[in-house]
Each structure stands twice: as C-alpha cells, then as structure tokens.
PDB file of C-alpha atoms and ligand atoms in Angstrom:
ATOM      1  CA  MET A   1       0.000   0.000   0.000  1.00 62.00           C
ATOM      2  CA  THR A   2       2.795   2.402   0.897  1.00 86.00           C
ATOM      3  CA  ASP A   3       4.186   2.466  -2.668  1.00 93.00           C
ATOM      4  CA  SER A   4       0.936   3.441  -4.355  1.00 95.00           C
ATOM      5  CA  ILE A   5       0.241   6.158  -1.780  1.00 97.00           C
ATOM      6  CA  ARG A   6       3.761   7.528  -2.076  1.00 97.00           C
ATOM      7  CA  ASN A   7       3.479   7.537  -5.879  1.00 97.00           C
ATOM      8  CA  HIS A   8       0.189   9.417  -5.683  1.00 98.00           C
ATOM      9  CA  TRP A   9       1.631  12.143  -3.477  1.00 98.00           C
ATOM     10  CA  ASP A  10       4.964  12.326  -5.297  1.00 98.00           C
ATOM     11  CA  LYS A  11       3.064  12.977  -8.535  1.00 98.00           C
ATOM     12  CA  VAL A  12       0.978  15.701  -6.893  1.00 98.00           C
ATOM     13  CA  TYR A  13       4.010  17.500  -5.469  1.00 98.00           C
ATOM     14  CA  THR A  14       6.008  17.101  -8.686  1.00 97.00           C
ATOM     15  CA  ARG A  15       3.283  18.310 -11.029  1.00 97.00           C
ATOM     16  CA  LYS A  16       1.813  21.165  -9.047  1.00 96.00           C
ATOM     17  CA  ALA A  17       3.402  24.306  -7.677  1.00 95.00           C
ATOM     18  CA  GLU A  18       3.277  24.785  -3.929  1.00 94.00           C
ATOM     19  CA  ASN A  19       0.397  27.257  -4.141  1.00 95.00           C
ATOM     20  CA  GLU A  20      -1.634  25.239  -6.662  1.00 96.00           C
ATOM     21  CA  VAL A  21      -2.668  22.469  -4.282  1.00 97.00           C
ATOM     22  CA  SER A  22      -6.082  22.909  -2.654  1.00 97.00           C
ATOM     23  CA  TRP A  23      -4.647  22.693   0.867  1.00 98.00           C
ATOM     24  CA  PHE A  24      -2.076  25.465   0.382  1.00 98.00           C
ATOM     25  CA  GLU A  25      -2.071  28.141   3.048  1.00 98.00           C
ATOM     26  CA  ASP A  26       0.326  31.009   3.196  1.00 97.00           C
ATOM     27  CA  VAL A  27       0.242  31.315   6.984  1.00 98.00           C
ATOM     28  CA  PRO A  28      -0.833  28.284   9.040  1.00 98.00           C
ATOM     29  CA  ALA A  29      -2.577  30.540  11.544  1.00 98.00           C
ATOM     30  CA  VAL A  30      -4.868  28.026  13.256  1.00 98.00           C
ATOM     31  CA  SER A  31      -2.032  25.540  13.693  1.00 98.00           C
ATOM     32  CA  LEU A  32       0.208  28.216  15.223  1.00 98.00           C
ATOM     33  CA  GLU A  33      -2.550  29.356  17.579  1.00 98.00           C
ATOM     34  CA  LEU A  34      -3.188  25.831  18.778  1.00 98.00           C
ATOM     35  CA  ILE A  35       0.520  25.111  19.228  1.00 98.00           C
ATOM     36  CA  ALA A  36       0.711  28.261  21.367  1.00 98.00           C
ATOM     37  CA  ALA A  37      -2.453  27.262  23.259  1.00 98.00           C
ATOM     38  CA  ALA A  38      -0.801  23.923  24.047  1.00 98.00           C
ATOM     39  CA  GLY A  39       1.852  25.855  25.948  1.00 98.00           C
ATOM     40  CA  ALA A  40       4.683  24.918  23.612  1.00 98.00           C
ATOM     41  CA  THR A  41       7.957  26.681  24.280  1.00 98.00           C
ATOM     42  CA  ARG A  42      10.778  27.302  21.818  1.00 98.00           C
ATOM     43  CA  HIS A  43      12.510  24.125  22.934  1.00 98.00           C
ATOM     44  CA  SER A  44       9.417  21.931  22.700  1.00 98.00           C
ATOM     45  CA  SER A  45       9.864  19.156  20.170  1.00 98.00           C
ATOM     46  CA  ILE A  46       7.225  19.447  17.454  1.00 98.00           C
ATOM     47  CA  ILE A  47       6.513  16.968  14.691  1.00 99.00           C
ATOM     48  CA  ASP A  48       4.335  17.863  11.719  1.00 99.00           C
ATOM     49  CA  VAL A  49       2.955  14.524  10.553  1.00 99.00           C
ATOM     50  CA  GLY A  50       2.011  14.465   6.879  1.00 98.00           C
ATOM     51  CA  GLY A  51       3.528  17.924   6.786  1.00 98.00           C
ATOM     52  CA  GLY A  52       4.223  17.780   3.050  1.00 98.00           C
ATOM     53  CA  ALA A  53       5.434  21.116   1.717  1.00 98.00           C
ATOM     54  CA  SER A  54       3.549  23.064   4.418  1.00 98.00           C
ATOM     55  CA  ARG A  55       4.877  26.411   5.588  1.00 98.00           C
ATOM     56  CA  LEU A  56       4.351  25.437   9.221  1.00 98.00           C
ATOM     57  CA  ALA A  57       8.035  24.506   9.558  1.00 98.00           C
ATOM     58  CA  ASP A  58       9.050  27.930   8.186  1.00 98.00           C
ATOM     59  CA  ALA A  59       6.736  29.691  10.640  1.00 98.00           C
ATOM     60  CA  LEU A  60       7.984  27.655  13.595  1.00 98.00           C
ATOM     61  CA  LEU A  61      11.632  28.345  12.741  1.00 98.00           C
ATOM     62  CA  ALA A  62      10.837  32.040  12.362  1.00 98.00           C
ATOM     63  CA  ALA A  63       9.214  31.990  15.808  1.00 98.00           C
ATOM     64  CA  GLY A  64      12.389  30.508  17.275  1.00 98.00           C
ATOM     65  CA  PHE A  65      11.356  26.878  17.707  1.00 98.00           C
ATOM     66  CA  ASP A  66      14.508  24.786  17.608  1.00 98.00           C
ATOM     67  CA  ALA A  67      13.273  21.183  17.588  1.00 98.00           C
ATOM     68  CA  VAL A  68      11.052  20.898  14.526  1.00 98.00           C
ATOM     69  CA  SER A  69      10.524  17.651  12.602  1.00 99.00           C
ATOM     70  CA  VAL A  70       8.437  17.035   9.499  1.00 99.00           C
ATOM     71  CA  LEU A  71       7.324  13.551   8.472  1.00 99.00           C
ATOM     72  CA  ASP A  72       5.756  12.700   5.140  1.00 98.00           C
ATOM     73  CA  ILE A  73       5.331   9.691   2.890  1.00 98.00           C
ATOM     74  CA  SER A  74       6.354  11.744  -0.146  1.00 98.00           C
ATOM     75  CA  PRO A  75      10.043  12.498  -0.673  1.00 98.00           C
ATOM     76  CA  ALA A  76       9.016  15.028  -3.357  1.00 98.00           C
ATOM     77  CA  ALA A  77       6.954  16.967  -0.817  1.00 98.00           C
ATOM     78  CA  LEU A  78       9.858  17.240   1.593  1.00 98.00           C
ATOM     79  CA  GLU A  79      12.281  18.190  -1.201  1.00 98.00           C
ATOM     80  CA  SER A  80       9.930  21.009  -2.150  1.00 98.00           C
ATOM     81  CA  ALA A  81       9.857  22.276   1.446  1.00 98.00           C
ATOM     82  CA  LYS A  82      13.641  21.999   1.751  1.00 98.00           C
ATOM     83  CA  ALA A  83      14.186  23.914  -1.495  1.00 98.00           C
ATOM     84  CA  ARG A  84      11.958  26.727  -0.263  1.00 98.00           C
ATOM     85  CA  LEU A  85      13.699  26.894   3.113  1.00 98.00           C
ATOM     86  CA  GLY A  86      17.209  26.862   1.640  1.00 98.00           C
ATOM     87  CA  PRO A  87      19.915  26.792   4.338  1.00 98.00           C
ATOM     88  CA  ARG A  88      17.228  26.947   7.064  1.00 98.00           C
ATOM     89  CA  ALA A  89      16.199  23.406   6.062  1.00 98.00           C
ATOM     90  CA  ASP A  90      19.211  22.120   8.009  1.00 98.00           C
ATOM     91  CA  ARG A  91      17.459  23.188  11.219  1.00 98.00           C
ATOM     92  CA  VAL A  92      14.583  20.761  10.575  1.00 98.00           C
ATOM     93  CA  THR A  93      14.601  16.968  10.935  1.00 98.00           C
ATOM     94  CA  TRP A  94      13.038  15.468   7.803  1.00 98.00           C
ATOM     95  CA  LEU A  95      11.519  12.000   7.995  1.00 98.00           C
ATOM     96  CA  VAL A  96      10.246  10.082   4.967  1.00 98.00           C
ATOM     97  CA  ALA A  97       7.809   7.471   6.254  1.00 98.00           C
ATOM     98  CA  ASP A  98       4.315   6.081   5.991  1.00 98.00           C
ATOM     99  CA  VAL A  99       2.964   7.139   9.370  1.00 98.00           C
ATOM    100  CA  THR A 100       0.928   3.930   9.617  1.00 98.00           C
ATOM    101  CA  ARG A 101       4.139   1.877   9.469  1.00 98.00           C
ATOM    102  CA  TRP A 102       6.598   4.240  11.094  1.00 98.00           C
ATOM    103  CA  ASP A 103       8.302   3.192  14.312  1.00 98.00           C
ATOM    104  CA  PRO A 104       9.033   6.376  16.295  1.00 98.00           C
ATOM    105  CA  ASP A 105      12.348   6.049  18.128  1.00 97.00           C
ATOM    106  CA  ARG A 106      11.667   9.023  20.412  1.00 98.00           C
ATOM    107  CA  THR A 107       8.753  11.062  21.723  1.00 98.00           C
ATOM    108  CA  TYR A 108       7.580  14.556  20.786  1.00 98.00           C
ATOM    109  CA  ASP A 109       5.983  17.250  22.940  1.00 98.00           C
ATOM    110  CA  VAL A 110       3.624  18.324  20.171  1.00 99.00           C
ATOM    111  CA  TRP A 111       2.191  16.135  17.406  1.00 99.00           C
ATOM    112  CA  HIS A 112       0.603  18.225  14.633  1.00 99.00           C
ATOM    113  CA  ASP A 113      -1.308  16.860  11.656  1.00 99.00           C
ATOM    114  CA  ARG A 114      -3.244  18.990   9.186  1.00 98.00           C
ATOM    115  CA  ALA A 115      -5.136  16.999   6.588  1.00 98.00           C
ATOM    116  CA  ALA A 116      -3.139  13.760   6.684  1.00 98.00           C
ATOM    117  CA  PHE A 117      -4.988  11.598   9.236  1.00 98.00           C
ATOM    118  CA  HIS A 118      -8.253  12.096   7.375  1.00 98.00           C
ATOM    119  CA  PHE A 119      -6.934  10.067   4.420  1.00 98.00           C
ATOM    120  CA  LEU A 120      -6.996   6.979   6.616  1.00 98.00           C
ATOM    121  CA  VAL A 121     -10.467   5.648   5.950  1.00 98.00           C
ATOM    122  CA  LYS A 122      -9.940   2.029   7.017  1.00 98.00           C
ATOM    123  CA  PRO A 123     -10.261   1.263  10.734  1.00 98.00           C
ATOM    124  CA  GLU A 124      -7.050  -0.800  10.653  1.00 98.00           C
ATOM    125  CA  ASP A 125      -5.077   2.145   9.214  1.00 98.00           C
ATOM    126  CA  GLN A 126      -6.581   4.512  11.787  1.00 98.00           C
ATOM    127  CA  ALA A 127      -5.610   2.045  14.521  1.00 98.00           C
ATOM    128  CA  ALA A 128      -2.062   1.815  13.137  1.00 98.00           C
ATOM    129  CA  TYR A 129      -1.819   5.632  13.222  1.00 98.00           C
ATOM    130  CA  VAL A 130      -3.079   5.765  16.804  1.00 98.00           C
ATOM    131  CA  GLU A 131      -0.509   3.134  17.785  1.00 98.00           C
ATOM    132  CA  ARG A 132       2.317   5.300  16.346  1.00 98.00           C
ATOM    133  CA  LEU A 133       0.848   8.421  17.904  1.00 98.00           C
ATOM    134  CA  THR A 134       0.648   6.765  21.303  1.00 98.00           C
ATOM    135  CA  LYS A 135       4.263   5.644  21.054  1.00 98.00           C
ATOM    136  CA  GLY A 136       5.539   8.942  19.644  1.00 98.00           C
ATOM    137  CA  ILE A 137       3.892  11.441  21.970  1.00 98.00           C
ATOM    138  CA  ALA A 138       5.419  12.476  25.282  1.00 98.00           C
ATOM    139  CA  PRO A 139       3.455  12.020  28.533  1.00 96.00           C
ATOM    140  CA  ASP A 140       1.065  15.011  28.732  1.00 96.00           C
ATOM    141  CA  GLY A 141       2.053  15.865  25.151  1.00 98.00           C
ATOM    142  CA  ALA A 142      -0.234  17.865  22.884  1.00 98.00           C
ATOM    143  CA  VAL A 143      -1.923  16.424  19.816  1.00 99.00           C
ATOM    144  CA  ILE A 144      -3.314  18.820  17.217  1.00 99.00           C
ATOM    145  CA  ILE A 145      -5.207  17.263  14.349  1.00 99.00           C
ATOM    146  CA  GLY A 146      -6.998  19.146  11.591  1.00 98.00           C
ATOM    147  CA  THR A 147      -9.337  17.237   9.276  1.00 98.00           C
ATOM    148  CA  PHE A 148     -12.282  18.003   7.066  1.00 98.00           C
ATOM    149  CA  ALA A 149     -15.300  18.647   9.280  1.00 98.00           C
ATOM    150  CA  LEU A 150     -18.467  16.549   9.186  1.00 98.00           C
ATOM    151  CA  ASP A 151     -19.858  19.028   6.650  1.00 98.00           C
ATOM    152  CA  GLY A 152     -16.559  19.314   4.768  1.00 98.00           C
ATOM    153  CA  PRO A 153     -15.617  17.749   1.422  1.00 98.00           C
ATOM    154  CA  GLN A 154     -15.725  13.972   1.057  1.00 98.00           C
ATOM    155  CA  MET A 155     -12.611  13.829  -1.109  1.00 97.00           C
ATOM    156  CA  CYS A 156      -9.238  15.527  -1.211  1.00 97.00           C
ATOM    157  CA  SER A 157      -6.612  15.175  -3.928  1.00 96.00           C
ATOM    158  CA  GLY A 158      -8.880  12.604  -5.615  1.00 96.00           C
ATOM    159  CA  LEU A 159      -8.890  10.368  -2.533  1.00 97.00           C
ATOM    160  CA  PRO A 160     -11.759   9.657  -0.114  1.00 98.00           C
ATOM    161  CA  VAL A 161     -11.431  11.098   3.374  1.00 98.00           C
ATOM    162  CA  GLN A 162     -12.930  10.392   6.769  1.00 98.00           C
ATOM    163  CA  ARG A 163     -14.583  13.499   8.204  1.00 98.00           C
ATOM    164  CA  TYR A 164     -14.665  14.317  11.915  1.00 98.00           C
ATOM    165  CA  ASP A 165     -15.827  16.634  14.630  1.00 98.00           C
ATOM    166  CA  GLY A 166     -13.995  16.861  17.940  1.00 98.00           C
ATOM    167  CA  ALA A 167     -16.048  14.117  19.553  1.00 98.00           C
ATOM    168  CA  THR A 168     -15.664  11.564  16.757  1.00 98.00           C
ATOM    169  CA  LEU A 169     -11.965  12.328  16.454  1.00 98.00           C
ATOM    170  CA  ALA A 170     -11.452  11.881  20.205  1.00 98.00           C
ATOM    171  CA  LYS A 171     -13.377   8.603  20.082  1.00 98.00           C
ATOM    172  CA  THR A 172     -11.198   7.358  17.229  1.00 98.00           C
ATOM    173  CA  LEU A 173      -8.004   8.265  19.092  1.00 98.00           C
ATOM    174  CA  GLY A 174      -9.229   6.449  22.189  1.00 98.00           C
ATOM    175  CA  ARG A 175      -8.990   6.830  25.933  1.00 96.00           C
ATOM    176  CA  SER A 176      -5.302   7.745  26.004  1.00 97.00           C
ATOM    177  CA  PHE A 177      -6.216  11.197  24.672  1.00 98.00           C
ATOM    178  CA  GLU A 178      -8.335  13.874  26.311  1.00 98.00           C
ATOM    179  CA  LEU A 179     -10.074  16.420  24.084  1.00 98.00           C
ATOM    180  CA  ILE A 180      -9.189  19.944  25.219  1.00 98.00           C
ATOM    181  CA  GLU A 181     -10.673  22.110  22.459  1.00 98.00           C
ATOM    182  CA  THR A 182     -12.098  21.975  18.963  1.00 98.00           C
ATOM    183  CA  ARG A 183     -12.313  24.789  16.470  1.00 98.00           C
ATOM    184  CA  ARG A 184     -14.126  24.972  13.199  1.00 98.00           C
ATOM    185  CA  HIS A 185     -12.151  26.585  10.420  1.00 98.00           C
ATOM    186  CA  GLN A 186     -13.049  27.601   6.899  1.00 98.00           C
ATOM    187  CA  HIS A 187     -10.122  27.077   4.580  1.00 98.00           C
ATOM    188  CA  ARG A 188     -10.182  29.039   1.347  1.00 98.00           C
ATOM    189  CA  THR A 189      -8.432  27.119  -1.424  1.00 97.00           C
ATOM    190  CA  PRO A 190      -6.300  28.817  -4.099  1.00 97.00           C
ATOM    191  CA  ALA A 191      -9.298  28.257  -6.454  1.00 96.00           C
ATOM    192  CA  ASN A 192     -11.409  30.239  -3.974  1.00 97.00           C
ATOM    193  CA  ALA A 193     -13.529  27.327  -2.723  1.00 97.00           C
ATOM    194  CA  VAL A 194     -14.343  27.093   0.972  1.00 98.00           C
ATOM    195  CA  GLN A 195     -13.602  23.856   2.824  1.00 98.00           C
ATOM    196  CA  ASN A 196     -14.878  23.264   6.336  1.00 98.00           C
ATOM    197  CA  PHE A 197     -12.222  21.917   8.660  1.00 98.00           C
ATOM    198  CA  GLN A 198     -12.193  21.020  12.319  1.00 98.00           C
ATOM    199  CA  PHE A 199      -9.017  21.383  14.358  1.00 99.00           C
ATOM    200  CA  SER A 200      -8.876  19.567  17.673  1.00 99.00           C
ATOM    201  CA  ARG A 201      -6.332  19.836  20.429  1.00 99.00           C
ATOM    202  CA  LEU A 202      -5.974  16.849  22.728  1.00 98.00           C
ATOM    203  CA  ARG A 203      -3.668  15.885  25.533  1.00 98.00           C
ATOM    204  CA  ARG A 204      -1.998  12.537  26.065  1.00 98.00           C
ATOM    205  CA  VAL A 205      -3.209  11.272  29.397  1.00 96.00           C
ATOM    206  CA  ARG A 206      -1.423   8.765  31.580  1.00 80.00           C
ATOM    207  CA  ALA A 207      -2.468   5.157  31.150  1.00 68.00           C
ATOM    208  CA  PRO A 208      -6.203   4.975  31.981  1.00 54.00           C
TER     209      PRO A 208
HETATM  210  C1  LIG B 301      -3.569  17.331   1.995  1.00 75.35           C
HETATM  211  S1  LIG B 301      -1.853  17.175   2.220  1.00 75.35           S
HETATM  212  C2  LIG B 301      -1.548  18.225   3.633  1.00 75.35           C
HETATM  213  C3  LIG B 301      -0.103  18.598   3.744  1.00 75.35           C
HETATM  214  C4  LIG B 301       0.226  19.516   4.940  1.00 75.35           C
HETATM  215  N1  LIG B 301      -0.139  18.929   6.196  1.00 75.35           N
HETATM  216  C5  LIG B 301      -0.386  20.871   4.796  1.00 75.35           C
HETATM  217  O1  LIG B 301      -1.188  21.255   5.636  1.00 75.35           O
HETATM  218  O2  LIG B 301      -0.035  21.566   3.830  1.00 75.35           O
HETATM  219  C6  LIG B 301      -1.687  15.531   2.929  1.00 75.35           C
HETATM  220  C7  LIG B 301      -0.261  15.131   3.193  1.00 75.35           C
HETATM  221  O3  LIG B 301      -0.254  13.878   3.875  1.00 75.35           O
HETATM  222  C8  LIG B 301       0.776  13.086   3.355  1.00 75.35           C
HETATM  223  N2  LIG B 301       0.402  11.677   3.608  1.00 75.35           N
HETATM  224  C9  LIG B 301      -0.662  11.014   3.119  1.00 75.35           C
HETATM  225  N3  LIG B 301      -0.706   9.754   3.593  1.00 75.35           N
HETATM  226  C10 LIG B 301       0.379   9.632   4.416  1.00 75.35           C
HETATM  227  C11 LIG B 301       0.892   8.570   5.197  1.00 75.35           C
HETATM  228  N4  LIG B 301       0.288   7.364   5.249  1.00 75.35           N
HETATM  229  N5  LIG B 301       2.026   8.781   5.904  1.00 75.35           N
HETATM  230  C12 LIG B 301       2.646   9.989   5.878  1.00 75.35           C
HETATM  231  N6  LIG B 301       2.220  11.021   5.149  1.00 75.35           N
HETATM  232  C13 LIG B 301       1.085  10.857   4.432  1.00 75.35           C
HETATM  233  C14 LIG B 301       0.839  13.458   1.884  1.00 75.35           C
HETATM  234  O4  LIG B 301       2.045  13.149   1.254  1.00 75.35           O
HETATM  235  C15 LIG B 301       0.571  14.950   1.950  1.00 75.35           C
HETATM  236  O5  LIG B 301       1.758  15.691   2.065  1.00 75.35           O
END
C-alpha cells in the first residue's frame, strides 16, 4: 500500500506548484494558535505529521522553535519544502515514512497533523496511526489534528477522506487522549472554494 500512496503524493508535489494544491495556506494561523495554546515553548519538540510542503516549519523556525521535525510519505513533498527553506532546512529533521508503518524512536511534545490523518479511511489504518501516535507522543504531550469537518468535502486530492468533529476524532483516538478544544475553520483554497475543517487539540493522558 505504501508504494501506491507515495506515488500518488509524489506525482501531486512534482506536477503542481506549492500554491496550486487545494490545501495550500500562506500562513498556518490556526495551527500556530493551537501550538501556542498547548503551551509549547521554543525548545518543545514538534513533529508535523504528513507535513508535506507546508509552511508550518518555516513559521515555527521564524518563531524561534529549535526542535522541529516534518514527516511525510512523499520524498518530493519534503524536497519542495527543503528547497523553499534553503539553508534553514538544516534546522529541521526530515523523515520520509508512511505514518501507519513508522516506528518512532523518540517522543515529541507536540504532534501536529493537518489533513493527513483524514486520508486513513480504514479502521485498521486509523488504529495503526493511533498506535504510532501513542508511542511517539510524550506524557502530557499535545496532539493537534486538523481534518475536514463533518460538513466538509468527502474527497481531497482525488482520494476519499474520513470526516470528523472533535467528539468523533477523540473517540477514534481512544482513551489515552483527552479532548481539550475543537475549532471549526473555513479554509479558502487557491481556487477560492471554501472547505470546512475542524481542528482539535488533545492531551496525552497517563495510562487509563
Ligand atoms: C492534503 S496534504 C496536507 C499537507 C500539509 N499537512 C499541509 O497542511 O499543507 C496531505 C499530506 O499527507 C501526506 N500523507 C498522506 N498519507 C500519508 C501517510 N500514510 N504517511 C505519511 N504522510 C502521508 C501526503 O504526502 C501529503 O503531504
């Protein structure tokens, strides 16, 4: 499965300019607000899962964060981000991996995911993600996941997505995560369409 997914995303990132993909955002404002709300400090370790060519890494570096990682299944996506960042790319840890098969060898204070988890539509893939999340998040760590909302689009990049609100997301992540807040967000695509997102912030709780 990994190969076909990677090929899909590599094609997208090779054929389209950064600001031609529907999920492009110049400033990842909601993500930055929620990372701040989680109490992250400049030395907090932050991983952007399915980060692709997002400008979140740029914004975090500019804000002084010094332990930023970006994971994505698509090498082309990460190459695009690195090219944009230039020498600043050396300050980011880049990880090419399918998150559903990845074996985190450390924990992170903040786990951020905008529009990657929602591509996992099979319960077994969602469970595999939650297993990696549970292993990769620090005790009391913050989890920020943005997905299409229940009234958002049913597809993205030609692929079906699973839509959530805060409650259904928290239920899918299970009892190891406590829902702290949910925000609705209207994303305006480069083609000027509006997509309804939900962003939820959760906290890793000690073993229930
Ligand atoms: C809609 S894009 C969002 C990218 C980025 N988070 C942003 O906000 O710009 C989805 C991203 O998830 C990545 N992705 C999809 N499935 C993945 C998987 N199983 N493991 C890791 N990354 C994945 C894709 O390569 C793509 O970069």
